[in-house]
Amino acid sequence: MTTQIELDHSGAEIRMPRRGGRIIHPEGARSNRTRIFFTIPALVLFTTVVIVPVFLNFFYAGTDWDGFAPSFRFVGLSNFVHAASDPQALQALRNTLIFTAVNAPIQIIVGLALALSLQGRGRIRSFLRVVIVMPIAISGVILGFIGDLIFEPQSGLLDGASHIPLFGWLAQNWLGEPSLAMSAVIAMNLWQWSGFTMLIFVAGLASLPSDLFEAAKIDGAGAWQRFRYVTWPMLAPAVTINVVLTVIGGMKVFDIIYVLTRGGPGNSTESIVQLVTQNGSLGEFGYSASISLALTLITLAISLLLLGALRRREVSA
Amino acid sequence: MQPRNALILKAAAVAVAAAMATGLAACSSTPTKTGPTTLTLVTYNAGADQKRWPDLVKAFEAANPSIKVQVQNLTGDNNYNSIITSRIAGGNSPDLFDILNGPSSEGLFTNAHLLTDLSGQSWVKTEIPAIQQVAKSAGGKTYQLVANVDAAGVYYNVDLFKKYNVAVPKTWAEFTAAIQTFKSAGVSPLEVGGKDGWPFVVQALQMGAASASLKPGGSNEIALTSGKQKYSASGWKSILQTFTSLVGSGAYSSDVLGVTDATAASNFANDKAAMMIHGTFELQSIRTANASANISMFPLPYAQSSGNAVASISMGTTLAIPKASKHVAAAERFLAFLASKSANAQFALDAGSFPGQQGVVVAKLDQALTAIAPVVEHNSVNYGDTGLTPTAQAALQTGIGQIVAGTGNTGAILATMDQTQTH
């Protein structure tokens, strides 16, 4: 072990021991032990409640366990084979992908527009940002009930508004028409999560160096040109985060769909996670575990592809 | 770091750890038992359906001062069974619980050996025949007390029937003709909570119970539940085709799939629809929406000839005792009390249904149920035993929703139901 000489805050010399190229700070070693000590309870809880069930899920996916009986059989990959040919599972996957593919771009565009409109200081802007973000704090279940009050065909808010001149088109069977139900679900989801997307963009915008914009103005760039050639490329990291998070959120959507439409009409809005919970409660625990595992792998694959493509964009920007 | 700060930090860490240990110990400690035994009874009754418990609990506690009953209401959705099994496995078992969907879910618990065998209880032999048939279907053992039975039929608005000169239908042809009469008059013929899905299943099960090829306890039922016969080669095919023709004839309103069961009950109660195919368990919701609604009920005339009305019934409140209960003896006393004539009659009255025990007379039966009461007593069929497993029933519910939405066809739905038999 060698020593390295450092100076403290008063300029006095301190001899710091080195081992293997690393400086050993005696006080730092004690701080590390304290930090670890305080994280252990949370780590134990997280492992017990999250990590262990995830691995148990992998295990049960290869069984025919009904969730009730003490015994079960290993069935290998037959649950996965069944899921690949199950019309209900395929429809649920289709619905989930449609929801994600439609919701994600709209949520990002809306979030970006809100961020650009409300960036900067000012009481009114701060107040509006808070109002837009507030739905995040509301659970998806409550939002589903609110959506019920809005879209109820005979006594909902939209039905009432349809009596106003020029708004007759609002009198639709929003929750009972397969072609409209998904739109209603996406609308409620956008209301809840656009604020979150906006927050990330606001943080990204705040970190942009102002001298670039000044230089662009001096060069005669208009607002659109500044956005296109300065703001948008520099926001690449924020875009990456938002895209990945909205896609993951879309793939695991459940509560708002379950409360708003119960997966109907027919099964036109049924999501994969809803199918997982339904099968689990009907005594098909092994099958539902296999579907949830398949969903995890699909989401992981999509996320990694997006991450790779967007990271390359960040580098080129 | 200064030695004093390090000492403070260590003391704080020890204090936090001690607090957590105390909290965990409190969570896991068994409270000292003092006072009367408290039975926990878990149900899935919501809203007006919860009214069936207070009178019963009060009467039981008066007759059994050493036992208290605490009723806990959960939502009767897909999570209900999971919550019950979690509580049983977690050492927090209820002493009694209402089996969701009665016999169709009972198998899940009995196959896992979670329920107390009640076959030796005195009230088993005095249950009405349709309920005793359920035990025969379950290998001759009884694991639950069926406190009341709900009849299913067609509620109808007496005033609207008089106004449009429509007689109470006794055949399927008369029923479809009545639908067309109301539709032509601009009155919604059939009100259904399509958004919730299960009200359509109530209708389908009535058809199944009345259908000659799906009689409960018969070879068809056992063949279907065991997978020996396919749903696509059973009476369920014609039932789904009937749904398709009902949808095509405009029997349901265009926004039916956006209407919840609660809204449907309110609409029917307030004269916005002529008929509503449902069970007697819906009566309380209808009366809550309009206590003076002039309504009555007739059996759904599916597959019957005129004059041979068959009422389909379903098991109502179905109470079981988990083996893991800490108060099995007290829970059995509660069931015996509920099966006694006076308590059973009061419970049936509060639940707006019919008693599960023989020889029980319900005084002050709701006017809506008086017409169908004789049919329930003399010519009823249990619609819960029509060969549907829980997964097949779920597939049926989804399939009917697809038919109503115009996105499904009978063949594909039956194929999905068949798949549930092989997986």
XYZ file of C-alpha atoms in Angstrom:
740
model
C 0.000 0.000 0.000
C 1.353 3.441 -0.925
C 0.289 6.877 0.201
C -0.765 9.968 -1.658
C -0.445 13.464 -0.281
C -3.551 15.693 -0.542
C -4.373 19.089 0.884
C -7.340 19.687 3.205
C -9.521 22.861 3.194
C -6.934 24.819 5.187
C -4.047 23.864 2.911
C -2.478 21.415 5.321
C -1.060 18.170 3.919
C -2.945 14.902 4.499
C -1.444 11.479 3.771
C -4.097 9.287 2.068
C -3.395 5.558 1.797
C -3.770 4.019 -1.706
C -4.532 0.411 -2.469
C -4.689 -0.946 -6.001
C -4.702 2.517 -7.528
C -7.635 3.707 -5.407
C -7.389 6.257 -2.671
C -8.832 4.946 0.572
C -10.624 7.648 2.546
C -11.090 6.381 6.108
C -14.102 8.641 6.672
C -15.499 7.576 3.251
C -15.347 3.900 4.164
C -17.435 4.533 7.281
C -19.907 6.632 5.262
C -20.286 3.796 2.763
C -21.093 1.334 5.510
C -23.723 3.729 6.909
C -25.261 4.225 3.482
C -25.457 0.494 2.908
C -26.972 -0.012 6.356
C -29.808 2.406 5.595
C -30.556 0.926 2.193
C -30.803 -2.661 3.452
C -34.469 -2.458 4.645
C -35.651 -1.008 1.354
C -33.560 -3.522 -0.548
C -35.017 -6.433 1.418
C -38.551 -5.164 0.855
C -37.949 -4.579 -2.851
C -36.418 -8.009 -3.293
C -39.267 -9.714 -1.451
C -42.100 -7.857 -3.115
C -40.709 -7.333 -6.621
C -37.672 -9.424 -7.528
C -38.757 -12.729 -6.007
C -42.288 -12.655 -7.537
C -40.767 -11.870 -10.942
C -38.579 -14.952 -10.791
C -41.445 -17.025 -9.400
C -43.489 -15.856 -12.381
C -40.832 -17.242 -14.736
C -41.121 -20.533 -12.868
C -44.922 -20.768 -12.899
C -45.049 -19.903 -16.585
C -43.934 -23.456 -17.280
C -46.587 -25.095 -15.092
C -50.337 -25.733 -15.134
C -50.841 -24.264 -11.667
C -54.369 -22.928 -11.097
C -53.355 -20.545 -8.337
C -55.284 -22.543 -5.719
C -54.138 -26.172 -5.528
C -50.963 -27.059 -3.620
C -49.645 -29.171 -6.489
C -49.072 -28.634 -10.197
C -47.337 -30.183 -13.224
C -44.562 -28.830 -15.374
C -45.803 -28.388 -18.906
C -42.733 -26.919 -20.562
C -43.501 -24.443 -23.302
C -47.105 -25.532 -23.926
C -48.476 -22.377 -22.261
C -46.481 -20.244 -24.683
C -47.562 -22.357 -27.644
C -51.179 -21.961 -26.567
C -50.779 -18.185 -26.163
C -49.359 -17.928 -29.674
C -52.523 -19.481 -31.095
C -55.101 -18.140 -28.627
C -57.352 -15.670 -30.504
C -58.067 -13.762 -27.306
C -54.374 -13.373 -26.470
C -53.559 -12.282 -30.005
C -56.395 -9.756 -29.970
C -55.202 -8.399 -26.626
C -51.670 -8.063 -27.986
C -53.014 -6.306 -31.067
C -55.039 -3.904 -28.896
C -52.036 -3.187 -26.691
C -49.767 -2.490 -29.661
C -52.377 -0.220 -31.260
C -52.827 1.652 -27.999
C -49.081 2.115 -27.624
C -48.464 3.042 -31.257
C -51.194 5.697 -31.244
C -50.781 7.007 -27.719
C -46.997 7.409 -27.637
C -46.488 9.844 -30.559
C -49.514 11.931 -29.580
C -48.394 12.090 -25.953
C -44.917 13.222 -26.996
C -46.214 15.846 -29.408
C -48.686 17.174 -26.846
C -46.053 17.140 -24.100
C -43.572 18.987 -26.294
C -46.139 21.571 -27.354
C -47.072 22.178 -23.724
C -43.426 22.441 -22.713
C -42.645 24.946 -25.448
C -45.695 27.004 -24.517
C -45.105 26.954 -20.802
C -41.339 27.018 -20.512
C -39.720 29.838 -18.638
C -40.591 31.705 -15.475
C -43.762 33.460 -14.496
C -46.500 32.746 -11.999
C -49.133 31.967 -14.585
C -46.847 29.574 -16.438
C -45.838 27.863 -13.215
C -49.476 27.567 -12.162
C -50.500 26.085 -15.521
C -47.644 23.592 -15.412
C -48.862 22.408 -12.009
C -52.446 22.094 -13.242
C -51.355 20.061 -16.262
C -49.203 17.759 -14.154
C -51.845 17.157 -11.455
C -53.601 14.200 -13.192
C -50.425 12.164 -12.669
C -51.286 12.065 -8.984
C -54.706 10.567 -9.704
C -54.875 6.801 -9.931
C -55.872 5.209 -13.211
C -58.934 3.724 -11.488
C -60.239 7.139 -10.465
C -59.528 8.478 -13.901
C -61.503 5.606 -15.340
C -64.486 6.580 -13.204
C -64.079 10.190 -14.294
C -64.008 8.948 -17.864
C -67.265 7.116 -17.206
C -68.864 10.401 -16.168
C -67.568 12.028 -19.336
C -68.366 9.330 -21.885
C -71.534 7.730 -20.413
C -73.843 7.552 -23.474
C -77.064 8.708 -21.855
C -76.065 11.023 -19.043
C -72.391 11.812 -19.521
C -70.709 15.163 -19.940
C -70.243 14.778 -23.685
C -73.830 13.661 -24.117
C -74.954 16.766 -22.271
C -72.639 18.995 -24.314
C -74.035 17.535 -27.528
C -77.195 19.562 -26.971
C -75.235 22.773 -27.482
C -75.491 24.020 -31.101
C -72.592 22.881 -33.313
C -71.625 20.186 -30.781
C -74.142 17.550 -31.779
C -71.318 15.352 -33.053
C -70.322 14.714 -29.416
C -73.352 12.426 -29.021
C -71.516 9.231 -29.861
C -71.469 5.818 -28.291
C -67.926 6.454 -27.114
C -67.599 3.416 -24.899
C -69.923 1.058 -26.750
C -68.624 1.369 -30.294
C -65.474 -0.675 -31.014
C -64.066 2.012 -33.312
C -64.508 4.747 -30.693
C -63.790 2.996 -27.407
C -60.036 2.896 -27.973
C -60.084 6.624 -28.765
C -61.823 7.323 -25.466
C -59.244 5.276 -23.585
C -56.344 7.010 -25.322
C -57.881 10.414 -24.629
C -58.076 9.711 -20.894
C -54.548 8.332 -20.879
C -53.259 11.434 -22.641
C -54.968 13.620 -20.091
C -53.213 11.740 -17.306
C -49.693 11.454 -18.707
C -49.096 14.392 -21.059
C -48.071 16.443 -18.059
C -45.349 13.966 -17.204
C -43.989 14.120 -20.749
C -44.141 17.896 -20.563
C -42.095 17.919 -17.365
C -39.270 15.988 -18.963
C -39.257 18.320 -21.951
C -39.329 21.374 -19.680
C -36.264 20.059 -17.879
C -34.610 19.417 -21.221
C -35.418 22.900 -22.500
C -34.106 24.476 -19.329
C -30.746 22.817 -19.864
C -30.242 24.178 -23.382
C -27.530 26.834 -23.628
C -29.036 30.224 -24.450
C -26.024 31.368 -26.463
C -26.959 28.936 -29.246
C -30.347 30.630 -29.607
C -28.774 34.066 -29.517
C -26.343 33.043 -32.202
C -29.185 31.660 -34.301
C -31.167 34.900 -33.896
C -28.175 36.917 -34.923
C -27.836 34.736 -38.004
C -31.471 35.584 -38.863
C -33.103 32.275 -37.984
C -36.851 32.492 -37.408
C -38.773 30.718 -34.641
C -39.426 27.580 -36.686
C -35.820 27.425 -37.876
C -34.530 27.826 -34.307
C -36.798 24.996 -33.202
C -35.871 22.738 -36.094
C -32.122 23.256 -36.127
C -31.356 24.077 -32.513
C -34.096 23.049 -30.069
C -35.195 19.746 -31.573
C -31.713 18.231 -32.016
C -30.637 19.381 -28.565
C -33.735 17.818 -27.036
C -32.708 14.370 -28.266
C -31.962 12.981 -24.767
C -35.364 14.145 -23.471
C -37.035 12.627 -26.530
C -35.288 9.321 -25.864
C -36.489 9.223 -22.276
C -40.046 10.156 -23.210
C -40.314 7.687 -26.077
C -39.035 4.759 -24.039
C -41.186 5.584 -21.007
C -44.389 6.109 -22.993
C -43.861 2.888 -24.922
C -43.261 0.888 -21.747
C -46.267 2.552 -20.117
C -48.422 1.748 -23.119
C -47.453 -1.906 -23.182
C -48.467 -2.368 -19.549
C -51.659 -0.318 -19.604
C -54.461 -1.833 -17.519
C -56.294 0.204 -14.896
C -57.769 2.916 -17.052
C -58.961 0.413 -19.674
C -60.420 -1.939 -17.077
C -62.476 0.752 -15.379
C -63.498 2.640 -18.503
C -64.470 -0.171 -20.859
C -63.790 -3.475 -19.026
C -61.858 -4.380 -22.176
C -64.974 -4.074 -24.316
C -66.982 -3.576 -26.374
C -66.499 -7.222 -27.240
C -62.795 -7.359 -26.500
C -61.841 -4.440 -28.689
C -59.911 -2.638 -25.942
C -58.810 -5.575 -23.838
C -55.126 -5.227 -23.001
C -52.593 -7.959 -22.407
C -52.311 -7.131 -18.716
C -56.083 -7.357 -18.352
C -55.974 -10.796 -19.943
C -53.245 -11.797 -17.502
C -55.331 -10.786 -14.471
C -58.464 -12.380 -15.875
C -56.809 -15.716 -16.557
C -55.128 -15.666 -13.183
C -58.443 -15.295 -11.383
C -60.068 -18.049 -13.456
C -57.631 -20.710 -12.313
C -55.197 -20.376 -15.245
C -52.306 -19.031 -13.207
C -49.588 -20.800 -15.159
C -51.020 -19.604 -18.457
C -51.343 -16.021 -17.258
C -47.744 -16.165 -15.999
C -46.609 -17.238 -19.459
C -48.482 -14.356 -21.095
C -46.961 -11.836 -18.689
C -43.491 -13.254 -19.359
C -44.073 -12.982 -23.093
C -45.223 -9.374 -22.612
C -42.055 -8.612 -20.647
C -39.847 -9.982 -23.410
C -41.758 -8.154 -26.151
C -41.591 -4.874 -24.231
C -37.891 -5.377 -23.561
C -37.188 -6.033 -27.233
C -39.129 -2.967 -28.376
C -37.495 -0.775 -25.739
C -33.982 -1.905 -26.636
C -34.605 -1.303 -30.343
C -35.946 2.165 -29.670
C -33.157 2.958 -27.247
C -30.532 1.934 -29.764
C -32.027 3.990 -32.566
C -32.614 7.051 -30.408
C -29.154 6.945 -28.839
C -27.638 7.001 -32.302
C -29.779 10.051 -33.019
C -28.508 11.700 -29.863
C -24.933 11.156 -30.954
C -25.530 12.541 -34.439
C -27.386 15.525 -32.966
C -16.535 13.146 9.543
C -16.314 14.450 13.119
C -16.552 11.781 15.861
C -19.588 13.512 17.431
C -21.536 13.466 14.144
C -20.659 9.821 13.626
C -21.991 9.015 17.078
C -25.267 10.854 16.381
C -25.633 9.049 13.064
C -25.068 5.657 14.659
C -27.606 6.426 17.376
C -30.151 7.466 14.748
C -29.522 4.258 12.805
C -30.063 2.144 15.904
C -33.271 4.059 16.702
C -34.638 3.532 13.185
C -33.822 -0.157 13.275
C -35.473 -0.522 16.669
C -38.592 1.275 15.445
C -38.836 -0.964 12.400
C -38.380 -4.080 14.500
C -41.115 -2.945 16.868
C -43.428 -2.188 13.973
C -42.824 -5.580 12.371
C -43.382 -7.313 15.673
C -46.668 -5.455 16.141
C -47.809 -6.497 12.679
C -47.097 -10.129 13.326
C -48.169 -10.397 16.915
C -51.420 -12.158 17.671
C -53.750 -9.929 19.669
C -54.801 -11.256 23.003
C -58.273 -12.749 22.734
C -60.755 -11.094 25.026
C -64.497 -10.760 24.809
C -66.811 -12.490 22.324
C -65.718 -14.479 19.293
C -65.757 -12.340 16.188
C -66.565 -14.038 12.915
C -65.334 -12.364 9.747
C -67.756 -12.795 6.870
C -66.504 -11.642 3.460
C -68.938 -10.957 0.647
C -68.886 -9.246 -2.718
C -72.225 -7.499 -2.367
C -72.276 -3.933 -3.557
C -74.683 -1.093 -3.116
C -78.256 -2.142 -2.406
C -77.268 -5.821 -2.186
C -75.535 -5.136 1.126
C -78.930 -4.595 2.750
C -79.377 -8.346 3.142
C -76.902 -8.601 6.027
C -77.765 -6.183 8.873
C -81.041 -7.862 9.954
C -79.503 -11.312 9.823
C -76.391 -10.336 11.766
C -78.451 -8.539 14.393
C -80.748 -11.523 14.878
C -77.839 -13.971 15.054
C -75.930 -11.896 17.579
C -79.071 -11.567 19.710
C -79.468 -15.346 19.701
C -75.725 -15.924 20.218
C -74.383 -13.221 22.570
C -70.903 -14.745 22.635
C -70.433 -14.399 18.892
C -70.116 -11.207 16.877
C -70.185 -11.075 13.085
C -68.202 -8.557 11.069
C -69.289 -8.310 7.435
C -66.626 -7.167 4.972
C -67.684 -6.252 1.449
C -65.191 -6.553 -1.383
C -65.802 -5.827 -5.031
C -66.967 -8.841 -6.947
C -64.525 -8.564 -9.803
C -61.758 -10.817 -11.098
C -59.624 -10.103 -8.026
C -62.134 -11.419 -5.491
C -61.019 -15.057 -5.597
C -57.375 -14.005 -5.503
C -57.987 -11.900 -2.411
C -59.739 -14.762 -0.631
C -57.022 -17.280 -1.413
C -54.321 -14.771 -0.454
C -55.969 -14.192 2.892
C -56.316 -17.916 3.500
C -52.676 -18.502 2.601
C -51.518 -15.486 4.585
C -53.035 -16.540 7.890
C -55.809 -13.951 7.725
C -58.530 -16.309 6.573
C -62.113 -15.146 6.786
C -64.354 -17.396 8.834
C -67.053 -17.333 6.180
C -67.023 -16.075 2.630
C -69.488 -15.789 -0.179
C -68.299 -17.834 -3.140
C -68.307 -15.597 -6.205
C -70.463 -17.095 -8.944
C -71.460 -19.930 -6.647
C -70.879 -23.442 -7.964
C -68.829 -22.409 -10.993
C -66.108 -21.051 -8.692
C -66.621 -23.504 -5.860
C -64.604 -26.119 -7.741
C -61.529 -23.895 -7.630
C -61.606 -23.920 -3.830
C -62.649 -27.537 -3.337
C -59.991 -28.841 -5.730
C -57.439 -27.022 -3.612
C -58.952 -28.573 -0.446
C -59.529 -25.181 1.104
C -63.102 -25.623 2.281
C -64.666 -27.316 5.280
C -66.857 -30.284 4.384
C -70.383 -29.394 5.512
C -72.091 -32.564 4.281
C -73.032 -33.618 7.807
C -74.868 -30.419 8.677
C -78.575 -30.792 9.426
C -79.721 -28.199 6.913
C -78.217 -30.046 3.924
C -81.184 -32.419 3.626
C -83.734 -29.594 3.771
C -82.320 -27.585 0.892
C -84.543 -27.195 -2.136
C -84.018 -29.936 -4.756
C -82.176 -27.717 -7.239
C -79.558 -26.955 -4.590
C -79.229 -30.590 -3.588
C -78.593 -31.305 -7.258
C -75.532 -29.036 -7.040
C -74.049 -31.313 -4.386
C -74.627 -34.317 -6.623
C -72.685 -32.561 -9.340
C -69.848 -31.983 -6.850
C -69.314 -35.644 -5.984
C -72.027 -35.805 -3.342
C -70.316 -33.491 -0.867
C -71.565 -30.135 0.322
C -69.098 -27.334 0.897
C -71.446 -24.370 1.023
C -74.796 -23.173 2.288
C -76.894 -21.659 -0.460
C -78.884 -19.174 1.578
C -81.166 -18.003 -1.190
C -81.818 -18.581 -4.825
C -82.277 -15.935 -7.392
C -84.692 -16.548 -10.151
C -83.864 -15.194 -13.553
C -86.500 -14.070 -15.951
C -87.762 -11.085 -17.829
C -88.715 -8.028 -15.804
C -91.346 -6.086 -17.671
C -92.938 -2.670 -17.305
C -96.600 -3.407 -16.618
C -97.741 0.065 -17.679
C -95.913 -0.050 -21.017
C -97.277 -3.523 -21.737
C -100.817 -2.237 -21.087
C -100.238 0.915 -23.113
C -99.127 -0.996 -26.212
C -101.521 -3.937 -25.702
C -98.766 -6.483 -25.369
C -99.637 -9.733 -23.587
C -97.083 -11.514 -21.418
C -95.170 -13.733 -23.882
C -95.436 -17.472 -23.343
C -93.403 -18.608 -26.362
C -90.261 -17.379 -28.087
C -92.281 -16.228 -31.081
C -94.514 -14.102 -28.845
C -91.403 -12.732 -27.130
C -89.747 -11.611 -30.377
C -93.079 -10.180 -31.565
C -93.286 -8.110 -28.371
C -89.782 -6.830 -29.043
C -90.800 -5.654 -32.501
C -93.947 -3.979 -31.147
C -91.978 -1.887 -28.694
C -89.253 -1.136 -31.209
C -91.848 0.145 -33.689
C -93.329 2.320 -30.969
C -89.947 3.892 -30.255
C -89.587 2.206 -26.872
C -86.351 0.416 -26.064
C -87.400 -3.261 -26.012
C -84.602 -4.795 -23.920
C -82.403 -2.971 -21.424
C -79.051 -4.558 -20.620
C -75.916 -3.401 -18.812
C -73.786 -4.423 -21.785
C -70.671 -2.625 -20.626
C -70.365 -4.930 -17.641
C -70.729 -7.966 -19.878
C -72.087 -10.408 -17.302
C -75.773 -9.351 -17.691
C -75.602 -10.880 -21.170
C -74.339 -14.080 -19.587
C -77.373 -14.064 -17.255
C -79.538 -14.090 -20.360
C -77.476 -16.818 -21.990
C -77.611 -18.984 -18.878
C -81.398 -18.669 -18.776
C -81.500 -19.944 -22.323
C -79.103 -22.696 -21.342
C -81.219 -23.777 -18.405
C -84.352 -23.893 -20.519
C -82.636 -25.583 -23.425
C -83.493 -29.271 -23.607
C -79.954 -30.246 -24.516
C -78.326 -28.515 -21.577
C -80.329 -29.783 -18.623
C -78.293 -29.654 -15.408
C -77.090 -32.903 -13.934
C -77.623 -34.622 -17.232
C -75.005 -36.237 -19.388
C -74.589 -33.097 -21.460
C -73.521 -30.979 -18.521
C -70.938 -33.472 -17.300
C -69.719 -34.137 -20.834
C -69.167 -30.416 -21.396
C -67.407 -29.695 -18.125
C -65.159 -32.727 -18.525
C -64.311 -31.836 -22.103
C -65.803 -34.968 -23.639
C -68.286 -32.920 -25.626
C -67.389 -29.751 -27.468
C -69.349 -26.538 -26.926
C -69.503 -26.192 -30.696
C -71.486 -29.431 -30.830
C -73.861 -28.566 -28.013
C -76.934 -26.446 -27.406
C -74.655 -23.425 -26.903
C -74.408 -23.099 -30.655
C -78.108 -22.328 -31.042
C -77.988 -19.989 -28.026
C -75.275 -17.899 -29.679
C -77.211 -17.925 -32.936
C -80.226 -16.634 -31.020
C -78.144 -13.760 -29.688
C -77.084 -12.946 -33.214
C -80.696 -12.794 -34.374
C -81.716 -10.673 -31.378
C -78.972 -8.182 -32.174
C -79.988 -8.156 -35.807
C -83.627 -7.502 -34.953
C -82.698 -4.399 -32.954
C -83.751 -5.808 -29.606
C -80.960 -3.931 -27.822
C -80.338 -0.202 -27.925
C -77.485 1.038 -30.093
C -75.479 2.205 -27.073
C -76.006 -0.983 -25.052
C -72.288 -1.717 -24.789
C -71.660 1.643 -23.154
C -74.320 1.194 -20.469
C -73.402 -0.183 -17.057
C -75.661 -2.556 -15.175
C -76.475 0.159 -12.637
C -77.524 2.571 -15.399
C -79.557 -0.150 -17.079
C -81.447 -0.811 -13.836
C -82.114 2.886 -13.459
C -83.302 3.221 -17.072
C -85.680 0.288 -16.728
C -86.960 1.476 -13.357
C -87.768 4.876 -14.835
C -89.823 3.641 -17.766
C -87.152 4.030 -20.433
C -87.328 0.382 -21.510
C -90.064 -2.228 -21.729
C -88.158 -5.288 -20.543
C -84.983 -6.281 -18.801
C -83.734 -9.862 -18.732
C -82.135 -10.290 -15.348
C -82.165 -12.024 -12.000
C -84.070 -11.281 -8.845
C -80.747 -10.090 -7.406
C -81.211 -7.003 -9.571
C -84.514 -6.106 -7.903
C -82.962 -4.070 -5.122
C -81.074 -1.920 -7.629
C -84.294 -1.358 -9.561
C -86.218 -0.431 -6.423
C -83.422 1.876 -5.313
C -83.752 3.700 -8.647
C -87.538 3.840 -8.388
C -89.282 2.290 -5.405
C -92.716 2.544 -7.025
C -91.831 1.106 -10.448
C -94.803 -0.957 -11.658
C -92.963 -4.054 -12.774
C -93.423 -7.794 -12.803
C -91.528 -10.809 -14.086
C -92.163 -13.718 -16.443
C -89.923 -16.688 -17.277
C -87.881 -16.253 -20.447
C -89.845 -18.450 -22.877
C -86.887 -20.024 -24.644
C -87.354 -23.510 -26.096
C -90.612 -24.060 -24.242
C -94.042 -24.728 -25.559
C -96.872 -22.500 -24.466
C -98.102 -23.250 -20.957
C -94.919 -24.990 -19.863
C -93.041 -22.118 -18.309
C -89.691 -23.007 -16.812
C -88.023 -20.590 -14.433
C -84.284 -20.660 -14.295
C -82.708 -20.115 -10.918
C -79.215 -19.429 -9.743
C -77.606 -19.927 -6.408
C -77.656 -16.648 -4.489
C -75.534 -16.038 -1.428
C -73.327 -19.111 -1.166
C -71.376 -19.220 2.095
C -68.421 -21.496 2.729
C -66.096 -21.976 5.706
C -62.365 -22.114 4.911
C -60.529 -24.920 6.679
C -58.074 -22.259 7.821
C -60.758 -20.443 9.817
C -59.974 -20.175 13.510
C -63.663 -20.368 14.454
C -65.115 -23.232 12.424
C -67.619 -24.266 15.094
C -68.945 -20.716 15.482
C -69.126 -20.349 11.702
C -71.139 -23.560 11.467
C -73.549 -22.134 14.047
C -73.972 -19.067 11.877
C -74.809 -21.213 8.860
C -77.276 -23.278 10.873
C -78.929 -20.063 12.028
C -79.121 -18.740 8.464
C -80.742 -22.011 7.390
C -83.420 -21.791 10.079
C -86.894 -20.975 8.745
C -87.352 -17.513 10.178
C -83.822 -16.312 9.382
C -83.917 -17.842 5.909
C -87.241 -16.157 5.162
C -85.981 -12.773 6.389
C -82.733 -13.101 4.447
C -84.594 -14.018 1.257
C -86.894 -11.034 1.756
C -83.982 -8.644 2.351
C -82.168 -10.052 -0.680
C -85.267 -9.788 -2.849
C -85.067 -13.451 -3.722
C -86.338 -16.896 -2.788
C -85.264 -19.057 0.174
C -82.768 -21.849 -0.236
C -84.521 -24.051 2.298
C -87.695 -26.019 1.704
C -90.938 -25.053 3.394
C -89.937 -21.450 4.028
C -92.595 -18.869 3.332
C -91.482 -15.340 2.541
C -94.040 -12.869 3.765
C -94.462 -9.557 1.974
C -92.788 -10.769 -1.218
C -92.131 -7.922 -3.610
C -94.982 -7.425 -6.086
C -92.527 -7.940 -8.969
C -91.848 -11.518 -7.865
C -95.333 -12.774 -7.020
C -96.164 -13.892 -10.570
C -93.004 -15.959 -11.020
C -92.945 -17.395 -7.463
C -95.098 -20.457 -8.255
C -92.984 -21.274 -11.282
C -89.794 -21.036 -9.220
C -91.229 -23.393 -6.645
C -92.652 -26.020 -8.981
C -90.781 -25.901 -12.258
C -87.367 -24.362 -11.944
C -84.015 -25.336 -13.355
C -80.625 -24.360 -12.009
C -78.924 -22.334 -14.697
C -75.547 -22.491 -13.017
C -75.099 -26.087 -14.117
C -75.239 -25.752 -17.874
C -71.802 -27.143 -18.589
C -69.807 -23.922 -18.403
C -66.455 -23.900 -16.671
C -65.222 -20.498 -15.398
C -62.944 -20.052 -18.425
C -65.652 -21.118 -20.847
C -68.049 -18.670 -19.222
C -65.463 -15.904 -19.569
C -65.050 -16.790 -23.242
C -68.838 -16.796 -23.663
C -69.115 -13.353 -22.070
C -66.443 -11.939 -24.370
C -68.034 -13.653 -27.352
C -71.512 -12.292 -26.716
C -70.004 -8.822 -26.398
C -68.348 -9.338 -29.785
C -71.644 -10.419 -31.336
C -73.388 -7.335 -29.979
C -70.493 -5.134 -31.128
C -70.662 -6.721 -34.563
C -67.068 -7.930 -34.416
C -67.613 -11.606 -33.641
C -69.165 -14.670 -35.181
C -70.663 -17.771 -33.622
C -68.096 -20.192 -35.071
C -65.051 -18.335 -33.763
C -66.603 -17.878 -30.326
C -67.454 -21.560 -30.015
C -63.942 -22.456 -31.137
C -62.546 -20.285 -28.347
C -64.868 -21.963 -25.845
C -63.719 -25.369 -27.116
C -60.118 -24.309 -26.591
C -60.799 -23.709 -22.913
C -61.607 -27.405 -22.598
C -58.264 -28.570 -23.915
C -56.050 -26.097 -22.090
